[in-house]
PDB file of C-alpha atoms in Angstrom:
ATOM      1  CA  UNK L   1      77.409 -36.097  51.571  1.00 59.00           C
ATOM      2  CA  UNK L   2      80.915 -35.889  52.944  1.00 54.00           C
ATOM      3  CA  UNK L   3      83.485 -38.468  54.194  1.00 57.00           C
ATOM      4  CA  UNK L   4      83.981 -37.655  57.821  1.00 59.00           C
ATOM      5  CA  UNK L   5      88.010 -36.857  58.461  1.00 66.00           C
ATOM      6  CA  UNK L   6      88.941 -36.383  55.122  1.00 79.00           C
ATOM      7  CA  UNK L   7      89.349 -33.066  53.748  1.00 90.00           C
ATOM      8  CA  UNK L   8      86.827 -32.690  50.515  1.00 95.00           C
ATOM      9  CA  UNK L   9      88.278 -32.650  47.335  1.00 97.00           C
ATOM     10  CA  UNK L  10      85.174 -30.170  46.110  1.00 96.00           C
ATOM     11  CA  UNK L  11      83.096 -28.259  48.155  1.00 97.00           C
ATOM     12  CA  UNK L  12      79.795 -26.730  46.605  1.00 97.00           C
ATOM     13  CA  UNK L  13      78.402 -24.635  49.364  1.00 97.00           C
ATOM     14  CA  UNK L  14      74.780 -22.617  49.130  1.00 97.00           C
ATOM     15  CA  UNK L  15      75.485 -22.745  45.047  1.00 96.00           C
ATOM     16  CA  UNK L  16      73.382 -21.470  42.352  1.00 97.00           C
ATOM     17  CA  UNK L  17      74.592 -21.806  39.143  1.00 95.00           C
ATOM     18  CA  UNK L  18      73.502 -20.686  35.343  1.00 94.00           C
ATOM     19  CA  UNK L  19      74.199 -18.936  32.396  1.00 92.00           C
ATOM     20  CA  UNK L  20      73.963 -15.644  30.772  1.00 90.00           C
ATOM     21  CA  UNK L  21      71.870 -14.627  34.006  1.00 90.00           C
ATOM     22  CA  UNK L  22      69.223 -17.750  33.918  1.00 93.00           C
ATOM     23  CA  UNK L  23      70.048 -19.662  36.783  1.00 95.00           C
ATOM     24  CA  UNK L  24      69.980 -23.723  36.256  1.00 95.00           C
ATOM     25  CA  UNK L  25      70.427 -24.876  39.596  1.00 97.00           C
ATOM     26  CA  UNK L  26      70.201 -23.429  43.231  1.00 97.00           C
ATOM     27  CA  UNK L  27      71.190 -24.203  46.786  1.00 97.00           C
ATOM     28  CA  UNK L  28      73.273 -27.104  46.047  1.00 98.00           C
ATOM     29  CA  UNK L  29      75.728 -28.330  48.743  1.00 98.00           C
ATOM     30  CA  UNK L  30      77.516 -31.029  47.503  1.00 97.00           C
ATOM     31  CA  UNK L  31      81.038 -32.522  48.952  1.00 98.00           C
ATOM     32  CA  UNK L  32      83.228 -34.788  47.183  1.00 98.00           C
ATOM     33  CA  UNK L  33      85.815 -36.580  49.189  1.00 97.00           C
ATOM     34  CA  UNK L  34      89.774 -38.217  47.282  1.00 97.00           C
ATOM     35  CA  UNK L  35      88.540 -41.188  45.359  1.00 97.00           C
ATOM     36  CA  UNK L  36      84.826 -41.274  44.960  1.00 98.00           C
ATOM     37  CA  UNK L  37      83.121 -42.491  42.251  1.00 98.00           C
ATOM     38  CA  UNK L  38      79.735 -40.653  41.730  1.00 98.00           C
ATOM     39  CA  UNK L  39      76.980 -40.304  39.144  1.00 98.00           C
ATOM     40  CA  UNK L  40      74.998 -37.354  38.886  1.00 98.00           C
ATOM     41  CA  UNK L  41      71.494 -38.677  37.649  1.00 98.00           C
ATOM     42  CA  UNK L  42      67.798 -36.578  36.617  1.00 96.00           C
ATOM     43  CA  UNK L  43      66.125 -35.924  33.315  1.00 95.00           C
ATOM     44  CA  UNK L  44      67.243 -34.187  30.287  1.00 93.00           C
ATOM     45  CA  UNK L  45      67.791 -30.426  31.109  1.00 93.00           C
ATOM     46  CA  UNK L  46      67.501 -30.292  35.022  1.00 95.00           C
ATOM     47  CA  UNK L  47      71.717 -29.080  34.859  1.00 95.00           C
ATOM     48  CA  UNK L  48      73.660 -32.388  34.900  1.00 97.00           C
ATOM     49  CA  UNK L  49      76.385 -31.094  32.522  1.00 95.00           C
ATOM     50  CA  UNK L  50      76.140 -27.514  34.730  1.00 96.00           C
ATOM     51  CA  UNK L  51      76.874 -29.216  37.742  1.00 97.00           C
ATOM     52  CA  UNK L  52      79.827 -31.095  36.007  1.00 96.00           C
ATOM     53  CA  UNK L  53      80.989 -28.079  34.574  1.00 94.00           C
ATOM     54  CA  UNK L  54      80.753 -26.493  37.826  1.00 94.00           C
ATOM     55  CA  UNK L  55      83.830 -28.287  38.825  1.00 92.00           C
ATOM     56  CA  UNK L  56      85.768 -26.506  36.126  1.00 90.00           C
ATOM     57  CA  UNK L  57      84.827 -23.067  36.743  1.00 86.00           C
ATOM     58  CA  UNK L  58      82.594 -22.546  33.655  1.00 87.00           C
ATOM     59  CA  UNK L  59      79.149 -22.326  34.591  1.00 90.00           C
ATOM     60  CA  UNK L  60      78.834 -18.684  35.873  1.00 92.00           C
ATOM     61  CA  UNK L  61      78.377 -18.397  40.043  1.00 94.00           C
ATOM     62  CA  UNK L  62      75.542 -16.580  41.093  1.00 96.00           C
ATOM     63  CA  UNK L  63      75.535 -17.362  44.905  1.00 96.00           C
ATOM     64  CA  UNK L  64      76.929 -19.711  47.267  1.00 96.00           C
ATOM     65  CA  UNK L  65      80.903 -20.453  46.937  1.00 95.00           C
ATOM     66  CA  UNK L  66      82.739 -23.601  44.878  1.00 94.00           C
ATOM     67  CA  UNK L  67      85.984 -24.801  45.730  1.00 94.00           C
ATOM     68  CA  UNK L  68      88.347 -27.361  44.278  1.00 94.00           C
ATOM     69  CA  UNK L  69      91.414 -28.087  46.449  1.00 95.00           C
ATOM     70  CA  UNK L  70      94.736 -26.937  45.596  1.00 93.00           C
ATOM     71  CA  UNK L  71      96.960 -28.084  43.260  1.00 92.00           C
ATOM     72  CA  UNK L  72      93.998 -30.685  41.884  1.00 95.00           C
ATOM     73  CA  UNK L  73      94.142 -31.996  37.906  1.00 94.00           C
ATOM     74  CA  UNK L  74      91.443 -31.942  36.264  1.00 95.00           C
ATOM     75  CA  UNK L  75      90.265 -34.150  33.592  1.00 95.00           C
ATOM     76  CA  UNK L  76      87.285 -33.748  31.494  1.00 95.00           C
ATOM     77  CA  UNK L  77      85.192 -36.198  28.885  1.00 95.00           C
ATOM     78  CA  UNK L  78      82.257 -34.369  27.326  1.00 92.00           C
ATOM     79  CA  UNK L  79      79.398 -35.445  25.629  1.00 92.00           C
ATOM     80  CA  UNK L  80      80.044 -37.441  22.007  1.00 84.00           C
ATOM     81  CA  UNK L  81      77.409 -35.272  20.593  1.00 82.00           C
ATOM     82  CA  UNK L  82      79.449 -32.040  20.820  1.00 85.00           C
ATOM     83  CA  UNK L  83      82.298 -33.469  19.161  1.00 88.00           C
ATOM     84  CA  UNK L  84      82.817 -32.343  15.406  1.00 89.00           C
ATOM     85  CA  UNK L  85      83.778 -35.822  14.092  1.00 88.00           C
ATOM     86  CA  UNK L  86      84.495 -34.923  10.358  1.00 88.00           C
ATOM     87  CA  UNK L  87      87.367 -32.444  11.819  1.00 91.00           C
ATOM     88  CA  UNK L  88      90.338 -33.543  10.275  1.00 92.00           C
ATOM     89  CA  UNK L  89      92.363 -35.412  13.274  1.00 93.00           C
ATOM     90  CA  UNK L  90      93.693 -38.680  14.377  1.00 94.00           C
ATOM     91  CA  UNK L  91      93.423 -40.277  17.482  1.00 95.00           C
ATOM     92  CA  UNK L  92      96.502 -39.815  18.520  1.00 93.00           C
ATOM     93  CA  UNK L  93      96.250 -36.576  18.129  1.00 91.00           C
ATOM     94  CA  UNK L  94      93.046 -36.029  20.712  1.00 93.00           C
ATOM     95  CA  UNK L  95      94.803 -37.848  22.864  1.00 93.00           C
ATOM     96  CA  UNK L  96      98.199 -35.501  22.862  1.00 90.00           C
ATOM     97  CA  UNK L  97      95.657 -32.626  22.882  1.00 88.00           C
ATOM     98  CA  UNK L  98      95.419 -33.449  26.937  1.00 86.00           C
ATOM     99  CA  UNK L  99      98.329 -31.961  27.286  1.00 78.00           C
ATOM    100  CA  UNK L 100      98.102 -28.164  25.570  1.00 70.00           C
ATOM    101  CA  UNK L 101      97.967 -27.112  29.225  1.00 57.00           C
ATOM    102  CA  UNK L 102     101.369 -28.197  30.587  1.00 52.00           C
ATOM    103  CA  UNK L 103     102.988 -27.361  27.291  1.00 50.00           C
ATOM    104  CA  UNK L 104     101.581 -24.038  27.710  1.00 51.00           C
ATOM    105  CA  UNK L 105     102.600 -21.923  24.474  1.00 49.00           C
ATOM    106  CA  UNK L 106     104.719 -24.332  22.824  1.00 51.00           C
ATOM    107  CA  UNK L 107     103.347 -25.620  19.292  1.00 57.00           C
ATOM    108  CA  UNK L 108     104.608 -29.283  19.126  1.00 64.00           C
ATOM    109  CA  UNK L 109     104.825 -32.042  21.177  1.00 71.00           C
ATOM    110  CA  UNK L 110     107.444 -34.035  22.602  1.00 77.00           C
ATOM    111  CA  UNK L 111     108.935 -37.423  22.418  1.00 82.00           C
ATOM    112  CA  UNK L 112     108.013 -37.930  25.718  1.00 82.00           C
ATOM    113  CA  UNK L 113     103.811 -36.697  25.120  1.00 81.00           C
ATOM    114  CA  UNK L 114     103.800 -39.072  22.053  1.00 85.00           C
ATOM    115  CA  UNK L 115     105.564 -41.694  24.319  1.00 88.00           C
ATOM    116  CA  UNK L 116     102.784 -40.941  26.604  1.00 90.00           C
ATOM    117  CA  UNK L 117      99.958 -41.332  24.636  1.00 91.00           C
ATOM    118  CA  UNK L 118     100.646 -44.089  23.531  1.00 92.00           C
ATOM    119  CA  UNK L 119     100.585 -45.817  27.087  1.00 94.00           C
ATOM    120  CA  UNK L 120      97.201 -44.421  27.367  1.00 95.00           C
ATOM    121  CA  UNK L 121      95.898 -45.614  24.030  1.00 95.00           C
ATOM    122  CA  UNK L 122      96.920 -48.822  24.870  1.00 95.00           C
ATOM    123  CA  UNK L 123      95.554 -48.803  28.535  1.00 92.00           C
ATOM    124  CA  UNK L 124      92.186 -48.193  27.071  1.00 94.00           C
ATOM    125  CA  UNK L 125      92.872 -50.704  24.216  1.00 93.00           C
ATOM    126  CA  UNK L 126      93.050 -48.537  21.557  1.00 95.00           C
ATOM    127  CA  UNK L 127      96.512 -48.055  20.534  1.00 96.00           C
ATOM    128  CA  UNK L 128      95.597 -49.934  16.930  1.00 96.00           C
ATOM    129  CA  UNK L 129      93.893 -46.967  16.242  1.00 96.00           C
ATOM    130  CA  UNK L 130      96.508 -44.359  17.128  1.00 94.00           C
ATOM    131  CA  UNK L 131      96.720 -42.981  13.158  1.00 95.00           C
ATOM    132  CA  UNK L 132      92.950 -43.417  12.213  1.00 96.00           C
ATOM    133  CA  UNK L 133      90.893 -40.364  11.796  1.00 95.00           C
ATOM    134  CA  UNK L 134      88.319 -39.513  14.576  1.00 94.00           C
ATOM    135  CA  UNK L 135      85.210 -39.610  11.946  1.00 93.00           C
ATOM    136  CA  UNK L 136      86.497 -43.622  11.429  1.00 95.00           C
ATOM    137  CA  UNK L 137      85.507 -44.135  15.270  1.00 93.00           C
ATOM    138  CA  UNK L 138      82.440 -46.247  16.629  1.00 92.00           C
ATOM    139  CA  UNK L 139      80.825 -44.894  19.157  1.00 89.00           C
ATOM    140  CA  UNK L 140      82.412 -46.911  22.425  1.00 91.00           C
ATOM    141  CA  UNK L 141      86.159 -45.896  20.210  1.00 93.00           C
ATOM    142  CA  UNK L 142      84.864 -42.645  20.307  1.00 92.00           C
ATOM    143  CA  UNK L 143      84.589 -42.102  24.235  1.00 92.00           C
ATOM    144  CA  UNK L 144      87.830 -44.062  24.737  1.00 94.00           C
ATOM    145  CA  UNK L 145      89.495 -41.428  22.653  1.00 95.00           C
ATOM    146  CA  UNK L 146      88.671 -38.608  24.635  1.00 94.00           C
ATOM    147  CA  UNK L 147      88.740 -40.937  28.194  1.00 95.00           C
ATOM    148  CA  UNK L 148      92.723 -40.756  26.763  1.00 95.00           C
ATOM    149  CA  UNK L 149      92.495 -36.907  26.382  1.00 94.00           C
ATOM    150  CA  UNK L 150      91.598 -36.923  29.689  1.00 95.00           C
ATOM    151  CA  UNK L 151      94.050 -39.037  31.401  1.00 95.00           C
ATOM    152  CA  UNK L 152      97.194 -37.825  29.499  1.00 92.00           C
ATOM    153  CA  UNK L 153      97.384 -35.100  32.086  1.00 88.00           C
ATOM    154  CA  UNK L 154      97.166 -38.023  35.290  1.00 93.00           C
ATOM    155  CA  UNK L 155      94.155 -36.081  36.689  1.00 95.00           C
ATOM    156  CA  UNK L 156      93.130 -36.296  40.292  1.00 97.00           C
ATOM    157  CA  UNK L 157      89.342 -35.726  39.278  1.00 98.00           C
ATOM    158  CA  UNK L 158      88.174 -36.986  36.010  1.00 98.00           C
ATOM    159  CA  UNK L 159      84.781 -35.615  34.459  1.00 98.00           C
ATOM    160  CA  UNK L 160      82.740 -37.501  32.046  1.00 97.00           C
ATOM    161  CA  UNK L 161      79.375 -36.346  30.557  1.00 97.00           C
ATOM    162  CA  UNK L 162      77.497 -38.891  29.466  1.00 95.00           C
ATOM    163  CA  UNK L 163      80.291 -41.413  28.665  1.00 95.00           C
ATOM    164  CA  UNK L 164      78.367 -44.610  28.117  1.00 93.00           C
ATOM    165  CA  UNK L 165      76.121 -42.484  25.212  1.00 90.00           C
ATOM    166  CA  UNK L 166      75.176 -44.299  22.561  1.00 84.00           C
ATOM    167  CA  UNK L 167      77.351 -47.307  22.803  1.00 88.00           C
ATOM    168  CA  UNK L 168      76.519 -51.184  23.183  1.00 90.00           C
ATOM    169  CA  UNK L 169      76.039 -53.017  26.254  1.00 92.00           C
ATOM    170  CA  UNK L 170      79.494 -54.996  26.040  1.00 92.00           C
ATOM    171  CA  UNK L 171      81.153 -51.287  25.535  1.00 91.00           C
ATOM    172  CA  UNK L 172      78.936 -49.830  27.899  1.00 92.00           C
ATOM    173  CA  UNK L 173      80.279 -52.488  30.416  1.00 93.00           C
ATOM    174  CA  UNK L 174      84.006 -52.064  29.501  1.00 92.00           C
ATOM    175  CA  UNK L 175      83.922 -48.465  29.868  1.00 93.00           C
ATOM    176  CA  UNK L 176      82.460 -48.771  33.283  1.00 94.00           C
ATOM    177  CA  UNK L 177      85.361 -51.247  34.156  1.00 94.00           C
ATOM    178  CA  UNK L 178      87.787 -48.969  33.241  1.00 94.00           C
ATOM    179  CA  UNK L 179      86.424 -46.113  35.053  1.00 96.00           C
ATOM    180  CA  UNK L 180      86.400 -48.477  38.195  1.00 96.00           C
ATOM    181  CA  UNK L 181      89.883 -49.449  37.788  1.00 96.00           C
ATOM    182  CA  UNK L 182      90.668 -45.824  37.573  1.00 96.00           C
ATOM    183  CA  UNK L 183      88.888 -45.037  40.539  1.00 97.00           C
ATOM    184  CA  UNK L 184      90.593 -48.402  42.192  1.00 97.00           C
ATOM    185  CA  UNK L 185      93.711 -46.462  41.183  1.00 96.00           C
ATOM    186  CA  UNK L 186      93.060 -43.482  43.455  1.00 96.00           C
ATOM    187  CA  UNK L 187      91.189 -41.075  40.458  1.00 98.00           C
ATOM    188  CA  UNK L 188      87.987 -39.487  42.126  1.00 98.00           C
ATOM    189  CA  UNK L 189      85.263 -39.890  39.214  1.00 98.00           C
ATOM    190  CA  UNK L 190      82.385 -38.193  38.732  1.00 98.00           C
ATOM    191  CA  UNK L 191      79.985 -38.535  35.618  1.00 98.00           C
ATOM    192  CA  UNK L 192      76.581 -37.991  34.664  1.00 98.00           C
ATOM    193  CA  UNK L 193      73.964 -40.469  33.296  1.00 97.00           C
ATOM    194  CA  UNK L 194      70.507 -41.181  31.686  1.00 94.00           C
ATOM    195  CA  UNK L 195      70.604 -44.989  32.180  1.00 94.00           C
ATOM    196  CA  UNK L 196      69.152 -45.359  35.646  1.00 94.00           C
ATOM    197  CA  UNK L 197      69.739 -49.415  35.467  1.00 92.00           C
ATOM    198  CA  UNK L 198      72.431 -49.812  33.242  1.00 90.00           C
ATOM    199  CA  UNK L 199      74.895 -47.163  35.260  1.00 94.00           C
ATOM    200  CA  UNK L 200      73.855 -45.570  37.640  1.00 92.00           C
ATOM    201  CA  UNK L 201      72.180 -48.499  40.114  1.00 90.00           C
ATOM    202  CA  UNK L 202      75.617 -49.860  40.082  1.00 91.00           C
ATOM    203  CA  UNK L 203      77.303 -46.711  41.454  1.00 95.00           C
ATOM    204  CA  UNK L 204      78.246 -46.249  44.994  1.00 96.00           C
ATOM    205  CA  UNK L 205      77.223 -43.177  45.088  1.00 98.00           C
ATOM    206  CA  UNK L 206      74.020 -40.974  43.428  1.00 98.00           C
ATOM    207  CA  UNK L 207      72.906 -36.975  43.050  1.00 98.00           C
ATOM    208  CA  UNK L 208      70.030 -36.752  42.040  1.00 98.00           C
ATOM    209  CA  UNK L 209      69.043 -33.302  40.390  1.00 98.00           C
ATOM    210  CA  UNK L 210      65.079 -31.786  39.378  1.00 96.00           C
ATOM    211  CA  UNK L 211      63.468 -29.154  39.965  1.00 94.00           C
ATOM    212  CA  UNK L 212      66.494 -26.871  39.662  1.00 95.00           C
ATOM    213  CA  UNK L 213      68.128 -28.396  42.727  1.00 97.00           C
ATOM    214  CA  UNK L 214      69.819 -31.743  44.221  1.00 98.00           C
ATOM    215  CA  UNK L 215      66.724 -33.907  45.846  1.00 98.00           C
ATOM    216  CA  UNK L 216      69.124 -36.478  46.878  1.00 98.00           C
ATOM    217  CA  UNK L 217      72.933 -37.389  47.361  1.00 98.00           C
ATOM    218  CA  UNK L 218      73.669 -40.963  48.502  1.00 97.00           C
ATOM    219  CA  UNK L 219      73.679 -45.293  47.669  1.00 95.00           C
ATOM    220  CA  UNK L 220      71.668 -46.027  44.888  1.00 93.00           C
ATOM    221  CA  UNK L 221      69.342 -48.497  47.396  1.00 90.00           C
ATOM    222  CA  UNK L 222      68.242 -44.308  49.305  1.00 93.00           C
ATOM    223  CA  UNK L 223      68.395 -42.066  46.068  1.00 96.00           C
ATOM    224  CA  UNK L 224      66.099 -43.842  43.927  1.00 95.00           C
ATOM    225  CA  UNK L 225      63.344 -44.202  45.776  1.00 94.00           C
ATOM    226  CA  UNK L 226      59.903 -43.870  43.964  1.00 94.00           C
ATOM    227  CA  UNK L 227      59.226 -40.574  45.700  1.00 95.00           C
ATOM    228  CA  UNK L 228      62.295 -38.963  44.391  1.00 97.00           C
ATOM    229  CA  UNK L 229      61.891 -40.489  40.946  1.00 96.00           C
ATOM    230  CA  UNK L 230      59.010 -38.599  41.008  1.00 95.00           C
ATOM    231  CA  UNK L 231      59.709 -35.716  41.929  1.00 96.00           C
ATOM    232  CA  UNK L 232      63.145 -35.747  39.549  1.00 96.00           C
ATOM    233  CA  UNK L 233      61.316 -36.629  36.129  1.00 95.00           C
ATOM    234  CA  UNK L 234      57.705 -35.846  36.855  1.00 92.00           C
ATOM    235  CA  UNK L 235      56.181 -39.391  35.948  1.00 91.00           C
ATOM    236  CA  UNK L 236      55.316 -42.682  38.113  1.00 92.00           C
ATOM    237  CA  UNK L 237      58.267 -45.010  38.658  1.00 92.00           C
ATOM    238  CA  UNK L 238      58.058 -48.644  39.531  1.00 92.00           C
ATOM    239  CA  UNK L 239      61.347 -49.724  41.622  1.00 92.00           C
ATOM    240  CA  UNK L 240      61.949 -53.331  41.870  1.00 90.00           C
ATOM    241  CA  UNK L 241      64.836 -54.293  44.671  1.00 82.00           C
ATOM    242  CA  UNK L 242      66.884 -57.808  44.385  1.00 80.00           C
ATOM    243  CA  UNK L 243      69.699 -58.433  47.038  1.00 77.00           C
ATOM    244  CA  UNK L 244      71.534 -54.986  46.413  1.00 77.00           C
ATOM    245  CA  UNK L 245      70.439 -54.257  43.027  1.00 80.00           C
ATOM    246  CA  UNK L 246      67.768 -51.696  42.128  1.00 84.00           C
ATOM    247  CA  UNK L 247      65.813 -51.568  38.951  1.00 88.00           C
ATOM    248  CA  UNK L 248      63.454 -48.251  37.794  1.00 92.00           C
ATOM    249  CA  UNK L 249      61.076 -48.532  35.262  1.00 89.00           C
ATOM    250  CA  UNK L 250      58.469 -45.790  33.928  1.00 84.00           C
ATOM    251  CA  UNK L 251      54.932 -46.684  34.238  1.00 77.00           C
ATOM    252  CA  UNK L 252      51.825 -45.032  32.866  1.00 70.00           C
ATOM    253  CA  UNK L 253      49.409 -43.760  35.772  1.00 66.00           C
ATOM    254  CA  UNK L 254      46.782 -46.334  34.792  1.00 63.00           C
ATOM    255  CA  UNK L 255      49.149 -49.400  35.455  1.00 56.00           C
ATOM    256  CA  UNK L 256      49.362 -51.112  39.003  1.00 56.00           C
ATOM    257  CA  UNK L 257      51.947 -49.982  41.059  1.00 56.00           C
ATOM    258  CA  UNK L 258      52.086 -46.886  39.204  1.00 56.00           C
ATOM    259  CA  UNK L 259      51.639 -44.971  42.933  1.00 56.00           C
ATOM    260  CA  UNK L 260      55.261 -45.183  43.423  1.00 55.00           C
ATOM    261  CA  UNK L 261      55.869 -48.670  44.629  1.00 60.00           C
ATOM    262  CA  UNK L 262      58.921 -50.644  45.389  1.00 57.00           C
ATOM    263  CA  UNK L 263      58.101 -54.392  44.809  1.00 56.00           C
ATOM    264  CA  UNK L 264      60.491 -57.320  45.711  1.00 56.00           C
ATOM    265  CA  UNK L 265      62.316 -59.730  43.648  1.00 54.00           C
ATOM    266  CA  UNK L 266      59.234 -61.646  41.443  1.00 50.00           C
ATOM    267  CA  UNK L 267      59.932 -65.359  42.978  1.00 47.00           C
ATOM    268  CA  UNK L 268      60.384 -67.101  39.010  1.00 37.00           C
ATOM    269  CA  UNK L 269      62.923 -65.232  37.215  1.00 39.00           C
ATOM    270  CA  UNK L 270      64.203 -66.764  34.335  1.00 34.00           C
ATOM    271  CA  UNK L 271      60.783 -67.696  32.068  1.00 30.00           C
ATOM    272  CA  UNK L 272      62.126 -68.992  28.957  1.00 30.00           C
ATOM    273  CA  UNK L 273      63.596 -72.432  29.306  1.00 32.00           C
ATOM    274  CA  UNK L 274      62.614 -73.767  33.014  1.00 35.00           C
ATOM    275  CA  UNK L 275      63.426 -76.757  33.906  1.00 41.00           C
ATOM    276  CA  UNK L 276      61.182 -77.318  36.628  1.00 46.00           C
ATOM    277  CA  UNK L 277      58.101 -77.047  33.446  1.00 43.00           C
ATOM    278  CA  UNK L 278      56.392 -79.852  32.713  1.00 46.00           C
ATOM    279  CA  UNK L 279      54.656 -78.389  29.555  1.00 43.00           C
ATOM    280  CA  UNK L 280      58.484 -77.859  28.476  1.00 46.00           C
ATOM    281  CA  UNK L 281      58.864 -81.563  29.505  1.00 43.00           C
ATOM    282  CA  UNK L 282      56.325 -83.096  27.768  1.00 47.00           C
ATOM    283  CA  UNK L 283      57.252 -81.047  24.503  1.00 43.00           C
ATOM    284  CA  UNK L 284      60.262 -82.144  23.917  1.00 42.00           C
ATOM    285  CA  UNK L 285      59.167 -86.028  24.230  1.00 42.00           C
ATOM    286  CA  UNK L 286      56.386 -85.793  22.044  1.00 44.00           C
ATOM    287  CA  UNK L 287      59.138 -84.696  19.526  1.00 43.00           C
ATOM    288  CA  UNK L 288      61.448 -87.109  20.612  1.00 40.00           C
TER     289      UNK L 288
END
């Protein structure tokens, strides 16, 4: 899906991708135009984090050609879960590790790197916990840290795996906000996700990945589509649609609407506490 005019930022052409010679994923064209925001969506194993990685070179190319333009920083979040947390470092000191690559082989950092941090700690609201040990985090402190990692090099294209991972709805929510002001900012984002409702519905813009390839690239409202769903995680999905938000839930194959439907808003829907009830009414005079 490319933005007509603009010259892509990364260009996945005929790709397969793998490791070790087992490919993961094959024939994926995928364009990504300056300042997108993008989720890459599909069930555990069908090459999420390959695709990311893709971006970075790591994955190893067995067809197809993968470009990133010129001159483009790269910043990259991975998954909490790959993180050694009882490794003895602050968070400072993830932070500064952003920028190894500019300092190439010198051993310390600067006044101006620590100076640096710090702005980005604070930007992300952590800069009371510049001198606390990373095994001290919670989880939503945890991503934050390495969101800071990240942007201490002012990347062009930032990469997050997984970055609202076992965190909280309020975090989960203030993460997302700060990846949207980032991508307000002129950053071209690109993450992947398990939470269908919670993150990626609210995306502008969807890959979906199964059966070793992309089945669909575009608005939430065309790439979740019961068919799709389907295909992409091998089970029923019920898709409910209300104004321009899009819900997916999992349904066993005995339950109605488990052929794939999309239903419309249901007409009542908050239950608990109506005011138009007259049971409700009548309750709370009798105790009156």
């Amino acid at each position: 899906m490319a933005t007509v005019g603009v010259d892509p930022l990364v260009e996945l052409q005929g790709v397969a991708l793998g490791y070790e010679g087992v490919v993961a994923l094959r024939d994926v064209d995928v364009s990504i135009a300056p300042g997108e925001l993008i989720g890459i969506v599909g069930p555990s194993g069908c090459g999420k984090t390959t695709l990311l990685r893709s971006l970075l070179g790591e994955p190893e190319l067995y067809a197809g050609t993968a470009k990133v333009a010129d001159n483009t920083r790269v910043g990259y979040v991975p998954q909490v879960e790959t993180v050694d947390w009882n490794f003895p470092i602050t968070v400072e000191q993830v932070a500064m590790l952003g920028s190894w690559r500019t300092r190439r082989w010198l051993p310390w950092t600067s006044r101006a790197e620590r100076s640096r941090a710090r702005v980005v700690l604070s930007q992300l609201g952590i800069a009371d916990l510049a001198d606390r040990p990373i095994r001290a985090l919670s989880g939503g402190q945890q991503q934050r840290t390495f969101l800071a990692r990240a942007l201490i090099r002012s990347p062009d294209l930032l990469l997050l795996d997984e970055p609202t991972s076992g965190v909280d709805i309020k975090t989960r929510h203030e993460i997302l906000h700060q990846l949207a002001g980032l991508n307000t900012a002129g950053v071209t984002v690109v993450l992947t996700t398990h939470d269908l409702n919670g993150v990626a519905s609210h995306l502008p813009r969807l890959i979906a990945l199964g059966e070793q390839t992309v089945l669909a690239d575009g608005p939430p409202s065309e790439v979740l589509q019961p068919d799709i769903l389907e295909r992409a995680y091998g089970q029923p999905m019920l898709v409910v649609q209300s104004g321009h938000e899009t819900y997916v839930l999992p349904i066993p194959e005995e339950a109605p609407g488990a052929h794939g439907d999309v239903l419309p808003p249901p007409e009542v829907v908050n239950v608990i506490g109506r005011p138009d009830s007259d049971s409700d009414s009548d309750s709370t005079s009798d105790h009156a």
